[in-house]
Structures are given as C-alpha cells and as structure tokens.
Short mmCIF file of C-alpha atoms in Angstrom, two decimals:
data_model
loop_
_atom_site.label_atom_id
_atom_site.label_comp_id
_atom_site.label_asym_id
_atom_site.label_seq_id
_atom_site.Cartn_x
_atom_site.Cartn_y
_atom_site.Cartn_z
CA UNK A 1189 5.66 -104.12 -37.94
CA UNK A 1190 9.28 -102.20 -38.24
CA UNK A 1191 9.54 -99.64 -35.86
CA UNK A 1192 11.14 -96.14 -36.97
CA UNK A 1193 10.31 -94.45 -33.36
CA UNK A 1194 11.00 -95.89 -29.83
CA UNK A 1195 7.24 -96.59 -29.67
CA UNK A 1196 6.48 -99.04 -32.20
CA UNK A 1197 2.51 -98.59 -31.55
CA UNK A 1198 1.98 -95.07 -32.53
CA UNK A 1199 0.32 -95.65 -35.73
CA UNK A 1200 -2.52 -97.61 -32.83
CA UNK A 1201 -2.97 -95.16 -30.45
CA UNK A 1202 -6.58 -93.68 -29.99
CA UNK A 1203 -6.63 -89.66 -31.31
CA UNK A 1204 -6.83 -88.74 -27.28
CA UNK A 1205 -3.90 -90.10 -26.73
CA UNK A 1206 -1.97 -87.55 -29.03
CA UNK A 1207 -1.48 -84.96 -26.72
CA UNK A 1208 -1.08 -86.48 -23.22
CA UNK A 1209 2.29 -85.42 -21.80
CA UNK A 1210 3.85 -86.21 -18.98
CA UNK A 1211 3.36 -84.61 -15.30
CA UNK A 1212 6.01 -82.27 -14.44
CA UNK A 1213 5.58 -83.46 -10.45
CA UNK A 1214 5.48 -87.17 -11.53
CA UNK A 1215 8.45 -86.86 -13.63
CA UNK A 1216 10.00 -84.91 -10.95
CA UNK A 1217 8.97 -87.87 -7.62
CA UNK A 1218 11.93 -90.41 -8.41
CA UNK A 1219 14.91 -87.32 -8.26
CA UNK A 1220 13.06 -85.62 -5.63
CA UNK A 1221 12.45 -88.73 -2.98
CA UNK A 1222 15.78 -88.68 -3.15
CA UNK A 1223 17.07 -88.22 0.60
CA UNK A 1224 19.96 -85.82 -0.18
CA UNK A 1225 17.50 -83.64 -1.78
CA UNK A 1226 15.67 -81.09 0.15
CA UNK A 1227 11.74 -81.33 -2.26
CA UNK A 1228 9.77 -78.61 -1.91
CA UNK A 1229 8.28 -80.31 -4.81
CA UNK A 1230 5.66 -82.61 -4.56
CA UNK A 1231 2.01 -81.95 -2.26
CA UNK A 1232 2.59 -84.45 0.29
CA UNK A 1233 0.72 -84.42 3.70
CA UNK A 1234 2.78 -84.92 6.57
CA UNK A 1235 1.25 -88.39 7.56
CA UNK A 1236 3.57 -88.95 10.71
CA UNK A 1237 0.82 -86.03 12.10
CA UNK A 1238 -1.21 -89.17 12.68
CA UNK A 1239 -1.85 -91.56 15.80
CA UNK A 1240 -0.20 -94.08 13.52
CA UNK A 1241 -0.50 -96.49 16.34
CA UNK A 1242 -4.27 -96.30 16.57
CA UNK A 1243 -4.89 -96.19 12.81
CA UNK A 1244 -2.84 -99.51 12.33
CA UNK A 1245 -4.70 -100.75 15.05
CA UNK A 1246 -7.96 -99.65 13.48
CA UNK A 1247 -6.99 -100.87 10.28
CA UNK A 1248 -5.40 -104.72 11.45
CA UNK A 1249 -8.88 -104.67 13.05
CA UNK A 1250 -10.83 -103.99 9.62
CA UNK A 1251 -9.17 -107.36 8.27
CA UNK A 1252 -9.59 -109.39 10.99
CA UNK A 1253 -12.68 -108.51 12.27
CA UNK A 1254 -14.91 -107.40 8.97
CA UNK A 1255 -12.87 -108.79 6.40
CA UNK A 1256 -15.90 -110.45 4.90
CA UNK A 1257 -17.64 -107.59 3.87
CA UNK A 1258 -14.59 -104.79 3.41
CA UNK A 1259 -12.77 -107.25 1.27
CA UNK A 1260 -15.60 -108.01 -0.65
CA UNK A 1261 -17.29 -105.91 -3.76
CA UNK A 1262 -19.45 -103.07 -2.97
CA UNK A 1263 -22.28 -100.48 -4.65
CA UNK A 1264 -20.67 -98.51 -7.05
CA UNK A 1265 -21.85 -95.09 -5.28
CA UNK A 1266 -20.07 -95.96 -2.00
CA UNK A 1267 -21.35 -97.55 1.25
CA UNK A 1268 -23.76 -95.17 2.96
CA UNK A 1269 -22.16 -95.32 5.87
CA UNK A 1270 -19.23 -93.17 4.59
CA UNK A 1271 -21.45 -91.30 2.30
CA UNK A 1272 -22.74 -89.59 5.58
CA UNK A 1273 -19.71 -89.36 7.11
CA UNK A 1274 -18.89 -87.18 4.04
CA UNK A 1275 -21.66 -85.05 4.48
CA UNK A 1276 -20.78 -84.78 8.21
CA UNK A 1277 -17.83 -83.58 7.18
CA UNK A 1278 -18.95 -80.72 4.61
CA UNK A 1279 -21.03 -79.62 7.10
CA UNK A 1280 -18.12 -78.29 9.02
CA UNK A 1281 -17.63 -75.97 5.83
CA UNK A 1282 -21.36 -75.11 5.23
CA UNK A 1283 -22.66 -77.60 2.93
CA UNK A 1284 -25.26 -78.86 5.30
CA UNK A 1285 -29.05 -80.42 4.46
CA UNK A 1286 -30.22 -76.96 4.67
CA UNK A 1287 -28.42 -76.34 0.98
CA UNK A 1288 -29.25 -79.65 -0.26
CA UNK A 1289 -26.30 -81.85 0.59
CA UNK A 1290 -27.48 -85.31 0.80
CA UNK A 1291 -25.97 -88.57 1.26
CA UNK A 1292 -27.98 -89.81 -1.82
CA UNK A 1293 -26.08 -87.27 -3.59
CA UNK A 1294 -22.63 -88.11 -2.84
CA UNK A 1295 -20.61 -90.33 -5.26
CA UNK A 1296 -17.56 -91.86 -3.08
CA UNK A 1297 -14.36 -91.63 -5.75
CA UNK A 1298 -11.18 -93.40 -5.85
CA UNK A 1299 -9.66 -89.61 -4.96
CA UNK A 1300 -10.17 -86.30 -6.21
CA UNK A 1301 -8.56 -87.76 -9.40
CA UNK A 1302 -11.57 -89.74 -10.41
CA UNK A 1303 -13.44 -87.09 -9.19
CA UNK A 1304 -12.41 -84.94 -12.12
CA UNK A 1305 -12.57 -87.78 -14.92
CA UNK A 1306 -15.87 -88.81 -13.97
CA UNK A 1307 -16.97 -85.04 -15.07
CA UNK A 1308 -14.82 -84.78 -17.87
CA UNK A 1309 -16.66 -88.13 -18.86
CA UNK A 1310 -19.84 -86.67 -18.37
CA UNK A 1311 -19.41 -83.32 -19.84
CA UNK A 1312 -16.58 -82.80 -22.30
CA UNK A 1313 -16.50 -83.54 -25.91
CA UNK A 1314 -14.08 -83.03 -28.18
CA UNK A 1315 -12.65 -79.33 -28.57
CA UNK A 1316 -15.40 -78.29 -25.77
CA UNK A 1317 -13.57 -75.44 -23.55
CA UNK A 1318 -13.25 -75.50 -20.05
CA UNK A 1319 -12.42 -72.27 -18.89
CA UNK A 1320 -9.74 -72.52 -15.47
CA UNK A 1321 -7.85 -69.99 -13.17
CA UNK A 1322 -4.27 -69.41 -13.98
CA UNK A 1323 -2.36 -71.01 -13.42
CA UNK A 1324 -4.36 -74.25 -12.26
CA UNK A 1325 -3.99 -77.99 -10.81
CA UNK A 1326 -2.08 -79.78 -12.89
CA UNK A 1327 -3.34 -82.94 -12.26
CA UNK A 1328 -6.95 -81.26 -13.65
CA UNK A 1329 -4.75 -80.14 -16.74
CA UNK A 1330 -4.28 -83.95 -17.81
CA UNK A 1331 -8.20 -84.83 -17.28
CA UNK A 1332 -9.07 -82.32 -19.42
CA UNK A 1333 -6.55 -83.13 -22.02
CA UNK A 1334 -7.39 -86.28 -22.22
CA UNK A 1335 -11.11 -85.77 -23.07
CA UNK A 1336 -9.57 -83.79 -25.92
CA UNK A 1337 -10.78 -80.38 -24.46
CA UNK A 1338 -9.37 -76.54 -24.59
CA UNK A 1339 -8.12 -75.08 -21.42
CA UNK A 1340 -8.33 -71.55 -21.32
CA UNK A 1341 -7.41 -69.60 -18.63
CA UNK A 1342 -8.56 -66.92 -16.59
CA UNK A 1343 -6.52 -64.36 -14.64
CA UNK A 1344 -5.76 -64.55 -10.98
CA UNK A 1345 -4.80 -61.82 -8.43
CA UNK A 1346 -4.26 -61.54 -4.77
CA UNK A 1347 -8.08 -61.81 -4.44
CA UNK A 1348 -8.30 -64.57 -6.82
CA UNK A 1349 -10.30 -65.28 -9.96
CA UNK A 1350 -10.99 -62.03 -11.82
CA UNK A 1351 -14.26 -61.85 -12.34
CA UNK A 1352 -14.30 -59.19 -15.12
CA UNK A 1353 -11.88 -61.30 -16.99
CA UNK A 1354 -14.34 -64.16 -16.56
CA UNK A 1355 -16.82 -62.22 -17.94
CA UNK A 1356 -14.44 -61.05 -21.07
CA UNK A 1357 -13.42 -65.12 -21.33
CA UNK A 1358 -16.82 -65.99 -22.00
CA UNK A 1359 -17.57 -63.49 -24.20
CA UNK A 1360 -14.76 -63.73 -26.30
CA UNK A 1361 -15.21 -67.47 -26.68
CA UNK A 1362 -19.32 -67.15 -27.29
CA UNK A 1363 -18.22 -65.00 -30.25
CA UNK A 1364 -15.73 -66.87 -31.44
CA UNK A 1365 -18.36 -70.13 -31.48
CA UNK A 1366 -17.01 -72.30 -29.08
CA UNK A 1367 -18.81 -74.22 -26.87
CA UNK A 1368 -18.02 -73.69 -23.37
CA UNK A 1369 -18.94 -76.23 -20.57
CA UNK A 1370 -17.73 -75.25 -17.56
CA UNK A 1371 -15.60 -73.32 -15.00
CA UNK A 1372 -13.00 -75.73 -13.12
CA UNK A 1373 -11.90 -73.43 -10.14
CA UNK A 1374 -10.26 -73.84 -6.92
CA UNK A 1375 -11.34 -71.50 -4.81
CA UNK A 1376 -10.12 -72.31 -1.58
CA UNK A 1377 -6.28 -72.17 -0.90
CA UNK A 1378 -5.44 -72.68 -4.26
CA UNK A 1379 -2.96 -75.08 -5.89
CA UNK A 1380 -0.72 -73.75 -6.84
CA UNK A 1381 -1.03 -70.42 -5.86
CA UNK A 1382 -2.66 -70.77 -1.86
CA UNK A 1383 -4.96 -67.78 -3.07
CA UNK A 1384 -8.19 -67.38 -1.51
CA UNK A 1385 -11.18 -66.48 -3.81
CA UNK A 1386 -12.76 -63.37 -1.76
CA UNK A 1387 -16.03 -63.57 -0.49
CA UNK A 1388 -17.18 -60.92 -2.65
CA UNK A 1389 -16.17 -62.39 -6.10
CA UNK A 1390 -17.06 -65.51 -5.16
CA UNK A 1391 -21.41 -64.29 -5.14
CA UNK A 1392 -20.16 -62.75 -8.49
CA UNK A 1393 -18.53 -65.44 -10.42
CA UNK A 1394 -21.83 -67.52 -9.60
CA UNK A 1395 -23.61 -64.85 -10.38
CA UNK A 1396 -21.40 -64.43 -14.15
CA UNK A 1397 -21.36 -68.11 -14.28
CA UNK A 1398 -25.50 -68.62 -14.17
CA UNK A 1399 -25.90 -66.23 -16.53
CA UNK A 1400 -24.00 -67.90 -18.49
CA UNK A 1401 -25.18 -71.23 -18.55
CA UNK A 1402 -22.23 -72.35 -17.19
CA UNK A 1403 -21.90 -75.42 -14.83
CA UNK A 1404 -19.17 -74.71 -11.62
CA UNK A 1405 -16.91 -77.49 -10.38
CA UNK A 1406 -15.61 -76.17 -7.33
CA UNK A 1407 -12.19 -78.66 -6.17
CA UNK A 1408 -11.82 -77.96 -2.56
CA UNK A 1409 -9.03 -80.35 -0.80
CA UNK A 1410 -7.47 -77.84 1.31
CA UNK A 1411 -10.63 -76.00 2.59
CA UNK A 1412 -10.31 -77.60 5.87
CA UNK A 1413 -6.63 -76.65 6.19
CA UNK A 1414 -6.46 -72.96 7.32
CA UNK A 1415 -4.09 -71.28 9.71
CA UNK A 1416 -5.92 -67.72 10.22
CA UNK A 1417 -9.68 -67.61 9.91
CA UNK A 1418 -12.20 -69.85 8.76
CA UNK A 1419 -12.35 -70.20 4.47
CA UNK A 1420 -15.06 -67.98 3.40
CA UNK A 1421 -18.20 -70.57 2.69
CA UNK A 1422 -17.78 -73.11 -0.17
CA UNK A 1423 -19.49 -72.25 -3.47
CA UNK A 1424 -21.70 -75.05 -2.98
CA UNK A 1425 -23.07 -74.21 0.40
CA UNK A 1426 -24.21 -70.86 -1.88
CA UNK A 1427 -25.43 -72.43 -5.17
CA UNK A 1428 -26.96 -75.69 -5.11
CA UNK A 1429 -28.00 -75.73 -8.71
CA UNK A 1430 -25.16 -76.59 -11.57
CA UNK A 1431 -22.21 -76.81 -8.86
CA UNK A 1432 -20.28 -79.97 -8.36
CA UNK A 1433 -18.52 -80.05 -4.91
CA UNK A 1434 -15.17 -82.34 -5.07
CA UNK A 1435 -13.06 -83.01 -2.50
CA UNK A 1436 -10.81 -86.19 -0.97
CA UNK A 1437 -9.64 -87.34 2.41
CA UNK A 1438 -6.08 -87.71 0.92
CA UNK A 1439 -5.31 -84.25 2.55
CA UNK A 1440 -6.98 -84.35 5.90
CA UNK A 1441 -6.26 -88.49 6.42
CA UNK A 1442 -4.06 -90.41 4.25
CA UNK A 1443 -3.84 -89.79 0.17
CA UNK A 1444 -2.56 -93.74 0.09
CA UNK A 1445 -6.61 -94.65 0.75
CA UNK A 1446 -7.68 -92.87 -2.14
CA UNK A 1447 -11.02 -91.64 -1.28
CA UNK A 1448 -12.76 -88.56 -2.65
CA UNK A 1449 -16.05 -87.90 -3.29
CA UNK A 1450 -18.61 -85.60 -5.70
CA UNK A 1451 -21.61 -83.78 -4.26
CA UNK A 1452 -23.65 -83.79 -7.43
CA UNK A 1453 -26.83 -82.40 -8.65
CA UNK A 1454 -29.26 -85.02 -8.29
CA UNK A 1455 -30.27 -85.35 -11.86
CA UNK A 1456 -26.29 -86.33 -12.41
CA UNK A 1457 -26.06 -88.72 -9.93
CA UNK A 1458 -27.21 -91.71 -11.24
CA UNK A 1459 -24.84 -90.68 -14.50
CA UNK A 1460 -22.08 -90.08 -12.46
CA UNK A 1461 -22.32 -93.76 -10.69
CA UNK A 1462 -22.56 -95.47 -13.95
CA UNK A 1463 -19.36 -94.09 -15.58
CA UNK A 1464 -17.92 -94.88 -12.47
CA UNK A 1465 -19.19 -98.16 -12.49
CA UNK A 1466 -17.63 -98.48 -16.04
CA UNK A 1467 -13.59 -97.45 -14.86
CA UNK A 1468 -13.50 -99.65 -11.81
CA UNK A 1469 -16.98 -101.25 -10.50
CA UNK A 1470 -16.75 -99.84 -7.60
CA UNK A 1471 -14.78 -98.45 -5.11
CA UNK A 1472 -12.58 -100.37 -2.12
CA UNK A 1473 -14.50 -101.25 0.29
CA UNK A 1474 -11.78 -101.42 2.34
CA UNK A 1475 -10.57 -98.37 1.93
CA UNK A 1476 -14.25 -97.16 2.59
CA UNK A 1477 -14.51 -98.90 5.74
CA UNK A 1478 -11.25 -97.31 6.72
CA UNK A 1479 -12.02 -93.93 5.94
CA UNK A 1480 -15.32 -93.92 7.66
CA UNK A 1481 -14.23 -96.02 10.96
CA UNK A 1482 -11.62 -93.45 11.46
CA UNK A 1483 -14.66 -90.68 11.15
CA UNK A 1484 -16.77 -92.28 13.70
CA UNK A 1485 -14.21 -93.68 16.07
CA UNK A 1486 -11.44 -91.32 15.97
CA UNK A 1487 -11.03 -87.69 16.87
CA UNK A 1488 -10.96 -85.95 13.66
CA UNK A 1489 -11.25 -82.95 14.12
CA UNK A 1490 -8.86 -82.54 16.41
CA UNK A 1491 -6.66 -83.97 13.89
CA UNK A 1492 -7.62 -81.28 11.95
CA UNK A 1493 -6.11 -78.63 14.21
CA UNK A 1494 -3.34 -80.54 14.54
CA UNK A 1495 -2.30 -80.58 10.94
CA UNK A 1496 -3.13 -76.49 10.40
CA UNK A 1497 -0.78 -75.84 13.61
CA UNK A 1498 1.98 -77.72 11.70
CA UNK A 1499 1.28 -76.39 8.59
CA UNK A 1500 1.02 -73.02 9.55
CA UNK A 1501 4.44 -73.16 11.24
CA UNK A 1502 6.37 -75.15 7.52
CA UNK A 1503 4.50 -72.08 6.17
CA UNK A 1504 5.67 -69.39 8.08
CA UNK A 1505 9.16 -71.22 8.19
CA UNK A 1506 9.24 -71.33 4.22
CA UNK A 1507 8.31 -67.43 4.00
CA UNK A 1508 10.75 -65.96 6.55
CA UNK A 1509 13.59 -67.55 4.74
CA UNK A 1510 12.36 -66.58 1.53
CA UNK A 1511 12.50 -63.23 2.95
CA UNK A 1512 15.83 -63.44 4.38
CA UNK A 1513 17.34 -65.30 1.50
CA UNK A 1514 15.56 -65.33 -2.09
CA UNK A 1515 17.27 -62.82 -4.51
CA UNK A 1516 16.02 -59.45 -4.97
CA UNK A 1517 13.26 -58.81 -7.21
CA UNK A 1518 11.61 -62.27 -6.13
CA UNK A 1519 8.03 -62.28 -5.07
CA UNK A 1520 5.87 -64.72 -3.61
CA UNK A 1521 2.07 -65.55 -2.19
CA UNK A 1522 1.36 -65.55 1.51
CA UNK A 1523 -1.31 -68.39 1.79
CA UNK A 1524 -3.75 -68.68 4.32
CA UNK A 1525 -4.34 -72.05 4.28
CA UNK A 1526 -3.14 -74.95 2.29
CA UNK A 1527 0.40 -76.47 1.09
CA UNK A 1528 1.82 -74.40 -1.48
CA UNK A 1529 3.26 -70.74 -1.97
CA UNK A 1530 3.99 -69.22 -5.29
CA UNK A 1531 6.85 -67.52 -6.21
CA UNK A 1532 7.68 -65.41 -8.99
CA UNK A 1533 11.26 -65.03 -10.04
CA UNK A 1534 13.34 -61.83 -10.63
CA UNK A 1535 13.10 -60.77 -14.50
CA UNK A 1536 15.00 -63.23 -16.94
CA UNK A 1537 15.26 -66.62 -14.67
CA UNK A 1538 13.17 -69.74 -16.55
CA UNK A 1539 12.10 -71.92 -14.06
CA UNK A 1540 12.13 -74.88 -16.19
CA UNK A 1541 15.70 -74.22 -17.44
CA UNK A 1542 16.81 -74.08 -14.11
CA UNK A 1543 15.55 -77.26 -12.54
CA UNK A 1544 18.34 -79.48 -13.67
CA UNK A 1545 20.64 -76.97 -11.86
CA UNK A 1546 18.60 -76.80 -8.79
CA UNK A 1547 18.81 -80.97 -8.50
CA UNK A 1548 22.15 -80.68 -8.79
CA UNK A 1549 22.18 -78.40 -5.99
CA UNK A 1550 20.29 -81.05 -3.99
CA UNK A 1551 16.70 -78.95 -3.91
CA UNK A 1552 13.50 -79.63 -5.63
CA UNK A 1553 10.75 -77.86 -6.69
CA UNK A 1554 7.76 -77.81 -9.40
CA UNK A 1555 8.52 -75.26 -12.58
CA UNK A 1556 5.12 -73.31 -12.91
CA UNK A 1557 5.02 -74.40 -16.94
CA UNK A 1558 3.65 -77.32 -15.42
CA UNK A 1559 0.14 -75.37 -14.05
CA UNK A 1560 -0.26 -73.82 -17.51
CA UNK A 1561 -1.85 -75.67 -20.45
CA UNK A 1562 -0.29 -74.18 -22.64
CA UNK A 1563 3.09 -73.83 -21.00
CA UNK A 1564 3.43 -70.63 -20.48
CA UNK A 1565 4.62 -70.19 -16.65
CA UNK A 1566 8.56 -70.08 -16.92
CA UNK A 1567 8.99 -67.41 -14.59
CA UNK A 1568 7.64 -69.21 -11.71
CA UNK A 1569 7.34 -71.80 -9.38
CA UNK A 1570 5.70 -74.07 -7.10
CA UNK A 1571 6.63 -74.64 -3.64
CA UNK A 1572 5.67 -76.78 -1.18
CA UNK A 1573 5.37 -76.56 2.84
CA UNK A 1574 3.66 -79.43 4.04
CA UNK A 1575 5.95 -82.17 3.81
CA UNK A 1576 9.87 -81.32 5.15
CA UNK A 1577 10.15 -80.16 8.83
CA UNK A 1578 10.71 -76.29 9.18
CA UNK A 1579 14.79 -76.47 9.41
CA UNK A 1580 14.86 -78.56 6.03
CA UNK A 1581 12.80 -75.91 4.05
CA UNK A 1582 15.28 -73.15 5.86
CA UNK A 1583 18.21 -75.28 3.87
CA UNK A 1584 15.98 -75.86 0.73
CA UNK A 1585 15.31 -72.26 0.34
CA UNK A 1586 19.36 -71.55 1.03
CA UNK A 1587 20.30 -74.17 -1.40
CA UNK A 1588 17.53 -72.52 -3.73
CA UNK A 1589 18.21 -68.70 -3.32
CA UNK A 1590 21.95 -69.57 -4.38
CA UNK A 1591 21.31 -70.98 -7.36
CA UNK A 1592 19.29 -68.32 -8.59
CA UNK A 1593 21.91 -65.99 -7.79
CA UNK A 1594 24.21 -68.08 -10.03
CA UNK A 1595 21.68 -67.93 -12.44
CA UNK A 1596 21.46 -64.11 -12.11
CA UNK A 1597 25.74 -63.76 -12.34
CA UNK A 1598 25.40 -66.04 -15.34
CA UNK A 1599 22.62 -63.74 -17.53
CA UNK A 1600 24.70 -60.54 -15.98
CA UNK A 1601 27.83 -61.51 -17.59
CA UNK A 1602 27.05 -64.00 -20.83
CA UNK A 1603 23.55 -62.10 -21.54
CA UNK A 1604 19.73 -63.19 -21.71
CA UNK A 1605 19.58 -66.51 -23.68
CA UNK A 1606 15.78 -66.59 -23.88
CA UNK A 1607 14.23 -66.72 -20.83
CA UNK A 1608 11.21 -65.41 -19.15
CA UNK A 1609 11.71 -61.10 -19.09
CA UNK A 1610 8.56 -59.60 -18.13
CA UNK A 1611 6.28 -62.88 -17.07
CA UNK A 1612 6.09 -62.19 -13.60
CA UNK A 1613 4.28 -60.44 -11.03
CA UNK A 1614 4.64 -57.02 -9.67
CA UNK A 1615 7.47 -56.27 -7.39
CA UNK A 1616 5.72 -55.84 -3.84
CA UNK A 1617 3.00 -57.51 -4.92
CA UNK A 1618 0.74 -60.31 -3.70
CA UNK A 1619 0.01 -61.13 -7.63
CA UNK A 1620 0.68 -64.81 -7.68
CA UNK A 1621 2.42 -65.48 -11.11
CA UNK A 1622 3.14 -64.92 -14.51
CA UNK A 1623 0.69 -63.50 -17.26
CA UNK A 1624 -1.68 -62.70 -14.57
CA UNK A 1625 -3.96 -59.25 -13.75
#
C-alpha cells in the first residue's frame, strides 16, 4: 500500500474509530509531570496521604503469602470477598440492603473506566443520545464516542443539573425522533465543576427521568470526599430501579490498582459480567485481594478523613489565591467536596489558545473544550487541588493570574482575534462555566 497520510491504515480502520480524538489531560500528562511546572492539571490523589509503609507491607505479603490464588485467574464478576467490601463501603453513603444493594449485584471493574464501557456496550447503538451535564467527565466523553453515540448536554448551575432544561432536552429530542438511552450525570462533587446536585433536584430529575423511560447512571468517585457536610444521599440509595451506581477506589486508595465497580439492576448483571468477560476475562485478582485486604485490615475510614482534611486545606489554598490574584472579571466554583474548581475567564480569553503560553510560564491546567463534546468550553478551565501541596498552587495560581493579564494587555492593545466574548458565567456568580443557565 502507498501511504499519502502519516497513517498508512486509514482506509482499515473500523467506522468507530473515525471520530476518537485525543484526551486533552492525556495529551497534556508528559508537559505537565514536568517538575518545573506547577499542574493544576491532571486529577491525581495525593497517594503519599497513605501509611505507605503498611500498604507495601500488606501488599509484599499478598505475593508471598497468597500468591497462589491472587496471581492466579479469577470469576469474571469479582471475588466476593471484595464484592462485600464494596457494599460495606456504599453503605457509608446510603446504599445499604435496605435499597437493594447486594453483593450479587456488584460487578468489580478494572476502574470507573470500564465501568462506563461496559454500559456503553450494553446500551448504546449507533447515533443513540446520551444526554450529560455540561460540561461533563471527559474521560465519559470518549466512551460514548466510541460507541458512536450523541452527547448532548444539559445545563448546569450552582445547584447543578437543571431540571427544567432536562425536561426541555428530552422533549426536544423525542420530537425530533431520536432515541434517547440514558442520563450520564455526576451528581456528587462534580468533575469538572465540584457542583453538588441539590437534594431537591435530585427527587426531581428521577422523577423527569422515570417518566421518561430513561435509565440513570449516576458516576460517584468523589462522594466520599467532602470537607463541609455529608453529600446529600446517592441517587441509588433513592431509586433502585433503572439506576446504575459506579464508582472506583482509585480516589479513596490508589488509582494505580484499578478497581471500580457497578451496582447494577439485577436483570443486567449477568449481561454486564459477560461483556466484561469478553474485554479482559476477568479482573486482577491481585489487585482484588489488595483492595479488599486493605478494607478489612486497615483503617479506612480514617483514611478517609484524612484525605478530606488535606483536601479541604489545597482547596481553600487554591481559592484564596484565586481571590487575591486572578484578574478581574474571573469567576470560579467553590466545591464542597472533591478535586477540582471551575473557573471562568474574564470576557475574550480562550482557554485553549492560551495553554501553550501558560506551559511556557511553567503552569498547567485542563482547557474546559476538553469537558464539552462538542468543544465548545473556551472560556474556561479546569483546575485541580488535590495533588500539589498548598504553597505550590499559591505559585501556580501567581504564575497563572499573570499570564492572563498578558493575555488581557495583548487583546487591549492588538484587538479580539476570535476568542471566547460572552461564554462565561455571571460576574459574582457561582454559575460554573460557559453556555450554562
């Protein structure tokens, strides 16, 4: 074959892999591990929170000691062991047997990734539409590209999902004959916004959504993770009929173990196992036995508290410079709970356009294009809290604040050159990004 592009198997590739695109945080991981940078980037936990000590200990010990059977192959559900571990562990949150949470229920994931593919599997066909706050997880984005399905988004506020423009959403799409399959929604400190769905909407967008006929996949990894009060109840511990609970250890233990899990409806549990069955056979059983020695042996929950204490202080450290140093006209979400705040940037300033500058400048963060699926989002970003100690964001938000004020002396004297005028939230507001109510 003679190659006319750099990719001389084009002309091969399936139809689904048209579209797929790469992640703007992936792209962004080999600039911003850099050590001179300062990233505010990526959604790291801070692992060195961790009796690293004990879990090497614990984890030399699963080798040597029960190598034969955590080296080995396993079920592809999981090992029951750590399937009830996992429901110990919603039942800090609600989900409890008294809503139907079941260790025969749970499907034990490699992540929250696989979490999400395993329903797009399931689910999606072709130009289905899966209808998704705004902005959303991007990692959720590429799933649902690659099952070759519509995104559309709903608007956000303070409060979170709007659940009158839900309503219009699934109107407008029922008329317009498209099929639409389910609601993808993170309702719990968001990513990327660290909004909180209110306990009021949250009865009402079940409510909108069962009317509907639509199914609810409710991501929760940072439910666990809240500085203030306790997260209002899951919207599985409220609904056990046509919601999907996902959720992963990678942000309460260690994301290199990659464990998640689904709590599924029964009826799609046996469904769920064999497409998972089909990606990988099943998943590590060490990784299992890790993950559910460290629940039995160790004390979690105090771990727990110990990562919202130092989460809680990264967070207030990355708001109070914000407020003593981001431009005027900048506006940003104050999170609860979580890793990430969003910021909206004074009228004119592209995110995306900017990020080469901003490396330069030795700071890192994630352009919110990359939460939208259809790329709108240039007049915001993502940052994150959770990884750099408090005086490191103070010096990432410096390095930050001044390029955007070289941005702003640049439009002031050469002019607008495109940019992003008007896709931002209102000034004094909690509204957490562009295009949104």
């Amino acid at each position: 074959m003679t190659g006319t592009t750099l990719d001389d198997y084009t002309d091969r590739y399936a139809r689904r892999v048209r579209g797929m695109t790469a992640s703007e945080i992936r792209a962004l991981f080999a600039v911003a591990s850099r050590p001179e940078v300062v990233s505010l980037a990526g959604g790291a936990p801070y692992i060195a929170a961790l009796p690293l000590d004990a879990v090497g200990e614990m984890l030399g010990r699963l080798g040597s000691e029960q190598g034969v059977t955590t080296l080995q192959y396993g079920i592809g559900q999981g090992t029951l062991e750590l399937r009830e571990r996992i429901c110990e562990v919603m039942a800090l949150s609600g989900i409890d047997a008294a809503c139907g949470a079941s260790p025969e229920d749970v499907v034990v994931t490699v992540g929250g990734q696989q979490a999400l593919d395993l329903v797009a599997r399931l689910f999606l066909d072709p130009g289905d539409v899966v209808l998704a706050e705004g902005p959303t997880y991007v990692g959720a984005l590429g799933v649902f590209q690659a099952a070759q399905a519509q995104v559309v988004h709903v608007p956000m506020d303070a409060d979170g999902l709007i659940p009158e423009a839900l309503e219009s959403a699934i109107a407008d799409l029922t008329r317009a004959g498209q099929r639409v399959k389910f609601l993808y929604t993170i309702p719990t400190y968001q990513n990327p916004t660290g909004v909180t769905l209110s306990e009021e909407r949250r009865e009402r967008v079940l409510d909108i959504c069962e009317r509907a006929g639509l199914l609810v996949v409710e991501d929760d990894p940072y439910g666990q993770l809240g500085f203030e009060t306790e997260a209002p109840a899951p919207l599985r511990a409220r609904r056990r009929d046509g919601v999907f609970y996902l959720s992963t250890f990678s942000k309460t233990f260690a994301p290199g173990l990659r464990v998640g899990w689904i709590l599924a409806p029964h009826a799609v549990r046996d469904k769920l196992v064999i497409a998972s069955e089909a990606q990988i056979l099943c998943p590590s059983g060490y990784a299992q036995a890790a993950v559910a020695t460290y629940l039995r042996t160790m004390p979690w929950r105090q771990q727990l508290k110990v990562y919202r204490e130092v989460y809680r202080e990264r967070r207030d450290a990355l708001l109070d410079a914000m407020a003593d140093l981001m431009p005027e006209g900048t506006n940003w979400t104050t999170p609860a709970g979580g890793l990430f705040v969003w910021a909206t940037l004074p009228d004119g300033l592209d995110s995306k356009a900017m990020m080469p500058r901003a490396i330069a400048a030795r700071v890192a963060y994630v352009p919110g294009t990359g939460f939208y699926a259809d790329g709108t989002g240039t007049g915001a970003m993502r940052l994150n809290f959770s990884f750099p100690p408090p005086e490191r964001i103070r010096e990432g938000v410096r390095r930050l604040a001044t390029v955007m004020e070289q941005e702003i002396t640049m439009r002031r004297v050469f002019g607008a050159v495109g940019g992003a005028a008007g896709r931002r939230g209102r000034a004094g507001s909690d509204v957490p990004g562009p295009d949104l109510a």
